[in-house]
């Protein structure tokens, strides 16, 4: 090999290496939950899968425990193109995505399976379109369970059981109206104040998903857990449209596949967590009232009277009707 030939070969090798380095890319994913949380486990698995599917071209750099932003800040950063990917609760998107407000309507979904079917249909397309208008691509949804009521003095089995209850709620107009409509008094409190409020008698009831009911320790104070499943609002994984546009079609396909797979994985983890949580609560003295033991028709009949207040136009009405009709 002549000197000139060797130099040309070396330059070609350097150029190839430079190309490989340039193609390797970190995508930052922001998460507020700490290590060990189901969502963090899911995102770590997704990162490994993405590296495999993209043949090392894409790597997830997970920033959990709120290291970069809280959920509201993460959403604003996604919209501004200042963050690659974030896992956000749908509630944070409601101010920008009209369709999300409809999802918070009580008893809209008959079951989680019903919710997943709705999200996989026309309603999901509407959500995706609205998100894209605000600078985000919806990659997938994560389960966050269904919320049910838990009480200290008596179980909720019918509409009359709400009468006179003081129910802790999130600061949500829909929840305030729901509790009032059911004949109880809504009490807005920070989540970390709920246990003390139960002990002092400030509240008689609260609502949340089963894993939170147990992990918070509330099951030790409010032993009646009535599985009315009044709300099912998922988490969402979004990527900035600015970042998405810089990925090749093959990279987009790999990322979407890894995200979709992570959703299926997370749903199984969540389902297992629910079973374990309810079993623990029951073993330690909680009384679990199954949905089949609750006179749901009377409760739902009052709750749906709220729908007209939150449907702003005929399109919203058509959307809600389509959701209710989804098999």
Short mmCIF file of C-alpha atoms in Angstrom, two decimals:
data_model
loop_
_atom_site.label_atom_id
_atom_site.label_comp_id
_atom_site.label_asym_id
_atom_site.label_seq_id
_atom_site.Cartn_x
_atom_site.Cartn_y
_atom_site.Cartn_z
CA UNK A 1 0.00 0.00 0.00
CA UNK A 2 1.45 3.35 -1.03
CA UNK A 3 1.50 6.32 1.31
CA UNK A 4 -1.22 8.08 -0.68
CA UNK A 5 -3.42 4.99 -0.72
CA UNK A 6 -2.96 4.51 3.01
CA UNK A 7 -3.89 8.12 3.73
CA UNK A 8 -7.02 7.81 1.58
CA UNK A 9 -8.02 4.58 3.36
CA UNK A 10 -7.43 6.17 6.76
CA UNK A 11 -9.49 9.22 5.81
CA UNK A 12 -12.33 6.96 4.62
CA UNK A 13 -12.24 5.06 7.93
CA UNK A 14 -12.31 8.29 9.93
CA UNK A 15 -15.22 9.54 7.83
CA UNK A 16 -17.16 6.32 8.48
CA UNK A 17 -16.50 6.51 12.20
CA UNK A 18 -17.57 10.13 12.19
CA UNK A 19 -20.82 9.15 10.52
CA UNK A 20 -21.52 6.47 13.13
CA UNK A 21 -20.90 8.90 15.97
CA UNK A 22 -23.11 11.51 14.36
CA UNK A 23 -25.97 9.02 13.99
CA UNK A 24 -25.85 7.87 17.62
CA UNK A 25 -28.28 10.08 19.52
CA UNK A 26 -29.65 10.49 23.03
CA UNK A 27 -33.34 11.34 23.47
CA UNK A 28 -34.09 12.84 26.88
CA UNK A 29 -37.21 11.48 28.59
CA UNK A 30 -38.52 13.39 31.61
CA UNK A 31 -40.38 11.54 34.37
CA UNK A 32 -41.49 12.83 37.78
CA UNK A 33 -41.65 9.45 39.52
CA UNK A 34 -38.69 7.95 41.43
CA UNK A 35 -36.65 4.86 40.62
CA UNK A 36 -38.59 1.65 41.16
CA UNK A 37 -41.95 3.12 40.19
CA UNK A 38 -43.91 1.11 37.62
CA UNK A 39 -43.62 3.91 35.07
CA UNK A 40 -39.86 4.19 35.55
CA UNK A 41 -39.48 0.42 35.16
CA UNK A 42 -41.51 0.68 31.96
CA UNK A 43 -39.42 3.53 30.57
CA UNK A 44 -36.16 1.74 31.36
CA UNK A 45 -37.39 -1.30 29.46
CA UNK A 46 -38.49 0.91 26.59
CA UNK A 47 -35.00 2.42 26.44
CA UNK A 48 -33.39 -1.01 26.08
CA UNK A 49 -35.89 -2.00 23.42
CA UNK A 50 -35.38 1.24 21.49
CA UNK A 51 -31.61 0.78 21.41
CA UNK A 52 -32.15 -2.72 20.04
CA UNK A 53 -34.73 -1.73 17.42
CA UNK A 54 -32.73 1.28 16.22
CA UNK A 55 -29.49 -0.73 16.17
CA UNK A 56 -27.93 1.68 18.63
CA UNK A 57 -28.83 4.84 16.72
CA UNK A 58 -31.24 6.02 19.44
CA UNK A 59 -30.76 5.90 23.20
CA UNK A 60 -33.19 7.05 25.89
CA UNK A 61 -31.65 9.25 28.55
CA UNK A 62 -34.12 8.94 31.42
CA UNK A 63 -34.35 11.88 33.82
CA UNK A 64 -36.71 10.69 36.55
CA UNK A 65 -37.68 11.90 40.02
CA UNK A 66 -38.63 15.30 38.60
CA UNK A 67 -35.00 16.15 37.84
CA UNK A 68 -35.95 18.28 34.83
CA UNK A 69 -39.51 19.44 35.43
CA UNK A 70 -42.84 18.77 37.06
CA UNK A 71 -45.57 17.50 34.74
CA UNK A 72 -46.97 20.93 33.92
CA UNK A 73 -43.50 22.27 33.14
CA UNK A 74 -42.68 19.17 31.07
CA UNK A 75 -45.74 19.76 28.89
CA UNK A 76 -44.76 23.38 28.31
CA UNK A 77 -41.21 22.32 27.40
CA UNK A 78 -42.54 19.70 24.96
CA UNK A 79 -44.72 22.32 23.26
CA UNK A 80 -41.78 24.71 23.00
CA UNK A 81 -39.49 22.03 21.58
CA UNK A 82 -37.14 22.28 24.58
CA UNK A 83 -37.60 18.66 25.69
CA UNK A 84 -37.58 15.48 23.61
CA UNK A 85 -39.99 13.13 25.40
CA UNK A 86 -42.12 13.24 28.55
CA UNK A 87 -44.61 11.05 30.37
CA UNK A 88 -47.50 13.24 31.48
CA UNK A 89 -50.89 12.71 33.11
CA UNK A 90 -53.68 13.61 30.72
CA UNK A 91 -55.06 16.16 33.18
CA UNK A 92 -52.10 18.44 32.44
CA UNK A 93 -53.11 18.58 28.77
CA UNK A 94 -56.72 19.58 29.37
CA UNK A 95 -56.10 23.32 29.07
CA UNK A 96 -54.81 22.86 25.52
CA UNK A 97 -56.62 19.76 24.26
CA UNK A 98 -60.43 20.11 24.37
CA UNK A 99 -60.90 16.37 23.89
CA UNK A 100 -59.06 15.68 27.16
CA UNK A 101 -61.71 17.59 29.10
CA UNK A 102 -64.31 15.15 27.82
CA UNK A 103 -62.28 12.22 29.15
CA UNK A 104 -62.68 13.50 32.70
CA UNK A 105 -66.47 13.19 32.58
CA UNK A 106 -67.57 10.69 35.26
CA UNK A 107 -68.67 7.20 34.28
CA UNK A 108 -67.86 7.88 30.64
CA UNK A 109 -66.05 4.55 30.30
CA UNK A 110 -67.73 1.28 31.24
CA UNK A 111 -64.38 -0.36 31.87
CA UNK A 112 -60.71 0.06 31.12
CA UNK A 113 -61.12 -2.21 28.11
CA UNK A 114 -63.77 0.19 26.83
CA UNK A 115 -61.36 3.11 27.35
CA UNK A 116 -58.56 1.39 25.39
CA UNK A 117 -60.94 0.68 22.52
CA UNK A 118 -62.03 4.32 22.46
CA UNK A 119 -58.44 5.57 22.47
CA UNK A 120 -57.66 3.21 19.60
CA UNK A 121 -60.48 4.67 17.49
CA UNK A 122 -61.68 8.04 16.19
CA UNK A 123 -61.44 9.70 19.59
CA UNK A 124 -57.77 8.76 19.79
CA UNK A 125 -57.24 10.33 16.37
CA UNK A 126 -58.85 13.55 17.60
CA UNK A 127 -56.53 13.61 20.62
CA UNK A 128 -53.50 13.06 18.40
CA UNK A 129 -54.56 15.85 16.05
CA UNK A 130 -55.10 18.32 18.90
CA UNK A 131 -51.74 17.39 20.46
CA UNK A 132 -49.92 17.92 17.17
CA UNK A 133 -51.41 21.40 16.88
CA UNK A 134 -49.63 22.18 20.15
CA UNK A 135 -46.26 20.73 19.19
CA UNK A 136 -46.53 17.15 20.44
CA UNK A 137 -46.82 13.68 18.94
CA UNK A 138 -48.68 11.12 21.06
CA UNK A 139 -46.54 7.99 21.17
CA UNK A 140 -48.62 5.81 23.48
CA UNK A 141 -50.83 5.68 26.56
CA UNK A 142 -50.06 4.20 29.97
CA UNK A 143 -52.57 2.81 32.43
CA UNK A 144 -53.26 4.76 35.60
CA UNK A 145 -56.15 2.65 36.78
CA UNK A 146 -59.68 3.63 37.63
CA UNK A 147 -60.58 5.86 40.54
CA UNK A 148 -63.11 4.70 43.14
CA UNK A 149 -64.46 6.06 46.42
CA UNK A 150 -63.29 5.00 49.88
CA UNK A 151 -64.99 5.90 53.13
CA UNK A 152 -64.57 5.70 56.90
CA UNK A 153 -68.08 5.12 58.27
CA UNK A 154 -70.01 3.08 55.74
CA UNK A 155 -69.57 1.66 52.26
CA UNK A 156 -71.08 3.29 49.20
CA UNK A 157 -73.57 0.89 47.63
CA UNK A 158 -76.13 3.31 46.18
CA UNK A 159 -76.84 6.98 45.55
CA UNK A 160 -78.32 7.54 49.01
CA UNK A 161 -75.01 6.57 50.63
CA UNK A 162 -73.42 9.79 49.34
CA UNK A 163 -75.81 11.95 51.34
CA UNK A 164 -74.00 14.01 53.97
CA UNK A 165 -70.51 12.76 53.09
CA UNK A 166 -67.59 15.19 52.95
CA UNK A 167 -65.46 13.95 50.06
CA UNK A 168 -61.88 14.98 49.39
CA UNK A 169 -61.35 15.74 45.70
CA UNK A 170 -58.74 17.15 43.36
CA UNK A 171 -59.14 20.80 42.42
CA UNK A 172 -61.31 20.03 39.41
CA UNK A 173 -64.58 21.69 38.33
CA UNK A 174 -65.87 18.35 37.08
CA UNK A 175 -65.20 16.66 40.42
CA UNK A 176 -66.76 19.53 42.37
CA UNK A 177 -69.90 19.29 40.29
CA UNK A 178 -69.97 15.48 40.47
CA UNK A 179 -69.80 15.29 44.25
CA UNK A 180 -72.40 18.03 44.65
CA UNK A 181 -74.68 16.31 42.13
CA UNK A 182 -74.42 13.06 44.10
CA UNK A 183 -75.56 14.79 47.29
CA UNK A 184 -72.22 15.05 49.09
CA UNK A 185 -69.94 17.99 49.92
CA UNK A 186 -66.70 18.37 47.94
CA UNK A 187 -63.59 19.26 49.95
CA UNK A 188 -60.51 20.31 47.98
CA UNK A 189 -57.32 19.23 49.75
CA UNK A 190 -53.70 18.53 48.76
CA UNK A 191 -53.05 14.80 48.53
CA UNK A 192 -50.55 14.83 51.40
CA UNK A 193 -53.20 16.28 53.74
CA UNK A 194 -55.78 13.54 53.20
CA UNK A 195 -54.69 11.19 56.01
CA UNK A 196 -54.79 13.95 58.63
CA UNK A 197 -58.16 15.15 57.31
CA UNK A 198 -59.58 11.65 57.77
CA UNK A 199 -58.23 11.45 61.32
CA UNK A 200 -59.60 14.87 62.28
CA UNK A 201 -63.01 14.16 60.77
CA UNK A 202 -62.69 16.95 58.22
CA UNK A 203 -63.56 14.41 55.53
CA UNK A 204 -65.44 11.09 55.47
CA UNK A 205 -64.39 9.96 52.01
CA UNK A 206 -61.85 10.32 49.23
CA UNK A 207 -61.21 8.66 45.87
CA UNK A 208 -58.26 7.19 44.04
CA UNK A 209 -57.01 4.06 42.30
CA UNK A 210 -56.35 0.90 44.30
CA UNK A 211 -52.51 1.04 44.37
CA UNK A 212 -52.63 4.63 45.66
CA UNK A 213 -55.33 3.75 48.21
CA UNK A 214 -52.91 1.22 49.68
CA UNK A 215 -49.51 2.87 49.17
CA UNK A 216 -50.77 6.07 50.82
CA UNK A 217 -51.88 4.14 53.89
CA UNK A 218 -55.42 5.48 53.53
CA UNK A 219 -56.76 1.92 53.62
CA UNK A 220 -55.82 1.79 57.30
CA UNK A 221 -58.10 4.76 58.05
CA UNK A 222 -60.91 4.46 55.48
CA UNK A 223 -61.61 0.74 55.32
CA UNK A 224 -64.49 0.74 52.82
CA UNK A 225 -63.40 0.76 49.18
CA UNK A 226 -66.31 0.86 46.72
CA UNK A 227 -65.27 -0.03 43.17
CA UNK A 228 -67.58 2.34 41.30
CA UNK A 229 -64.74 3.21 38.86
CA UNK A 230 -66.06 6.71 38.19
CA UNK A 231 -62.96 7.90 36.37
CA UNK A 232 -60.42 6.35 34.01
CA UNK A 233 -57.88 8.84 32.68
CA UNK A 234 -54.57 7.43 31.37
CA UNK A 235 -51.04 8.73 31.27
CA UNK A 236 -49.58 9.74 27.92
CA UNK A 237 -46.08 9.54 26.43
CA UNK A 238 -45.38 12.45 24.09
CA UNK A 239 -42.48 13.56 21.94
CA UNK A 240 -41.93 17.10 20.72
CA UNK A 241 -42.84 17.54 17.05
CA UNK A 242 -39.54 19.39 16.73
CA UNK A 243 -37.61 16.29 17.82
CA UNK A 244 -39.87 13.92 15.87
CA UNK A 245 -39.18 15.80 12.63
CA UNK A 246 -35.43 15.26 13.02
CA UNK A 247 -35.78 11.45 13.13
CA UNK A 248 -35.57 9.35 10.01
CA UNK A 249 -38.63 7.26 9.06
CA UNK A 250 -36.82 4.15 10.30
CA UNK A 251 -36.02 5.83 13.62
CA UNK A 252 -39.62 7.02 14.00
CA UNK A 253 -40.81 3.47 13.37
CA UNK A 254 -38.40 2.08 15.97
CA UNK A 255 -39.43 4.65 18.58
CA UNK A 256 -43.13 4.06 17.95
CA UNK A 257 -42.69 0.29 18.20
CA UNK A 258 -40.74 0.57 21.47
CA UNK A 259 -43.38 2.92 22.91
CA UNK A 260 -46.29 0.67 21.90
CA UNK A 261 -44.58 -2.37 23.40
CA UNK A 262 -43.89 -0.48 26.62
CA UNK A 263 -47.60 0.31 26.99
CA UNK A 264 -48.53 -3.38 26.85
CA UNK A 265 -45.80 -4.17 29.38
CA UNK A 266 -46.92 -1.40 31.72
CA UNK A 267 -50.57 -2.48 31.64
CA UNK A 268 -49.56 -5.92 32.92
CA UNK A 269 -47.45 -4.40 35.70
CA UNK A 270 -50.35 -2.15 36.68
CA UNK A 271 -52.90 -4.98 36.65
CA UNK A 272 -50.64 -7.05 38.91
CA UNK A 273 -50.21 -4.06 41.21
CA UNK A 274 -53.98 -3.61 41.52
CA UNK A 275 -54.55 -7.25 42.41
CA UNK A 276 -51.77 -7.17 44.99
CA UNK A 277 -52.98 -3.88 46.48
CA UNK A 278 -56.58 -5.01 46.93
CA UNK A 279 -55.44 -8.33 48.37
CA UNK A 280 -53.25 -6.53 50.90
CA UNK A 281 -56.04 -4.13 51.89
CA UNK A 282 -58.55 -6.95 52.29
CA UNK A 283 -56.13 -9.05 54.32
CA UNK A 284 -55.58 -6.14 56.70
CA UNK A 285 -59.27 -5.45 57.27
CA UNK A 286 -60.57 -3.37 54.38
CA UNK A 287 -63.99 -4.16 52.95
CA UNK A 288 -63.93 -4.21 49.15
CA UNK A 289 -67.30 -3.58 47.52
CA UNK A 290 -67.33 -4.89 43.96
CA UNK A 291 -68.99 -2.88 41.22
CA UNK A 292 -71.61 -5.62 40.86
CA UNK A 293 -72.67 -4.90 44.46
CA UNK A 294 -73.29 -1.20 43.77
CA UNK A 295 -76.56 0.18 42.37
CA UNK A 296 -74.74 1.93 39.55
CA UNK A 297 -77.77 2.95 37.48
CA UNK A 298 -78.97 5.46 40.08
CA UNK A 299 -75.49 6.93 40.58
CA UNK A 300 -74.69 7.17 36.88
CA UNK A 301 -78.11 8.63 36.14
CA UNK A 302 -77.36 11.63 38.34
CA UNK A 303 -73.76 11.96 37.19
CA UNK A 304 -74.49 12.13 33.46
CA UNK A 305 -76.59 15.24 34.03
CA UNK A 306 -73.24 17.05 34.19
CA UNK A 307 -72.31 16.16 30.63
CA UNK A 308 -74.21 18.99 28.95
CA UNK A 309 -72.32 21.56 31.02
CA UNK A 310 -68.96 20.36 29.72
CA UNK A 311 -69.90 19.72 26.10
CA UNK A 312 -69.28 23.07 24.45
CA UNK A 313 -70.65 22.32 20.97
CA UNK A 314 -72.31 19.72 18.78
CA UNK A 315 -68.92 18.17 17.98
CA UNK A 316 -68.38 17.44 21.68
CA UNK A 317 -71.84 15.94 21.92
CA UNK A 318 -71.19 13.71 18.93
CA UNK A 319 -67.85 12.65 20.42
CA UNK A 320 -69.38 11.71 23.77
CA UNK A 321 -72.19 9.79 22.08
CA UNK A 322 -69.64 7.95 19.94
CA UNK A 323 -67.69 7.00 23.08
CA UNK A 324 -70.80 5.73 24.84
CA UNK A 325 -71.78 3.70 21.77
CA UNK A 326 -68.36 2.09 21.38
CA UNK A 327 -68.71 -1.62 22.11
#
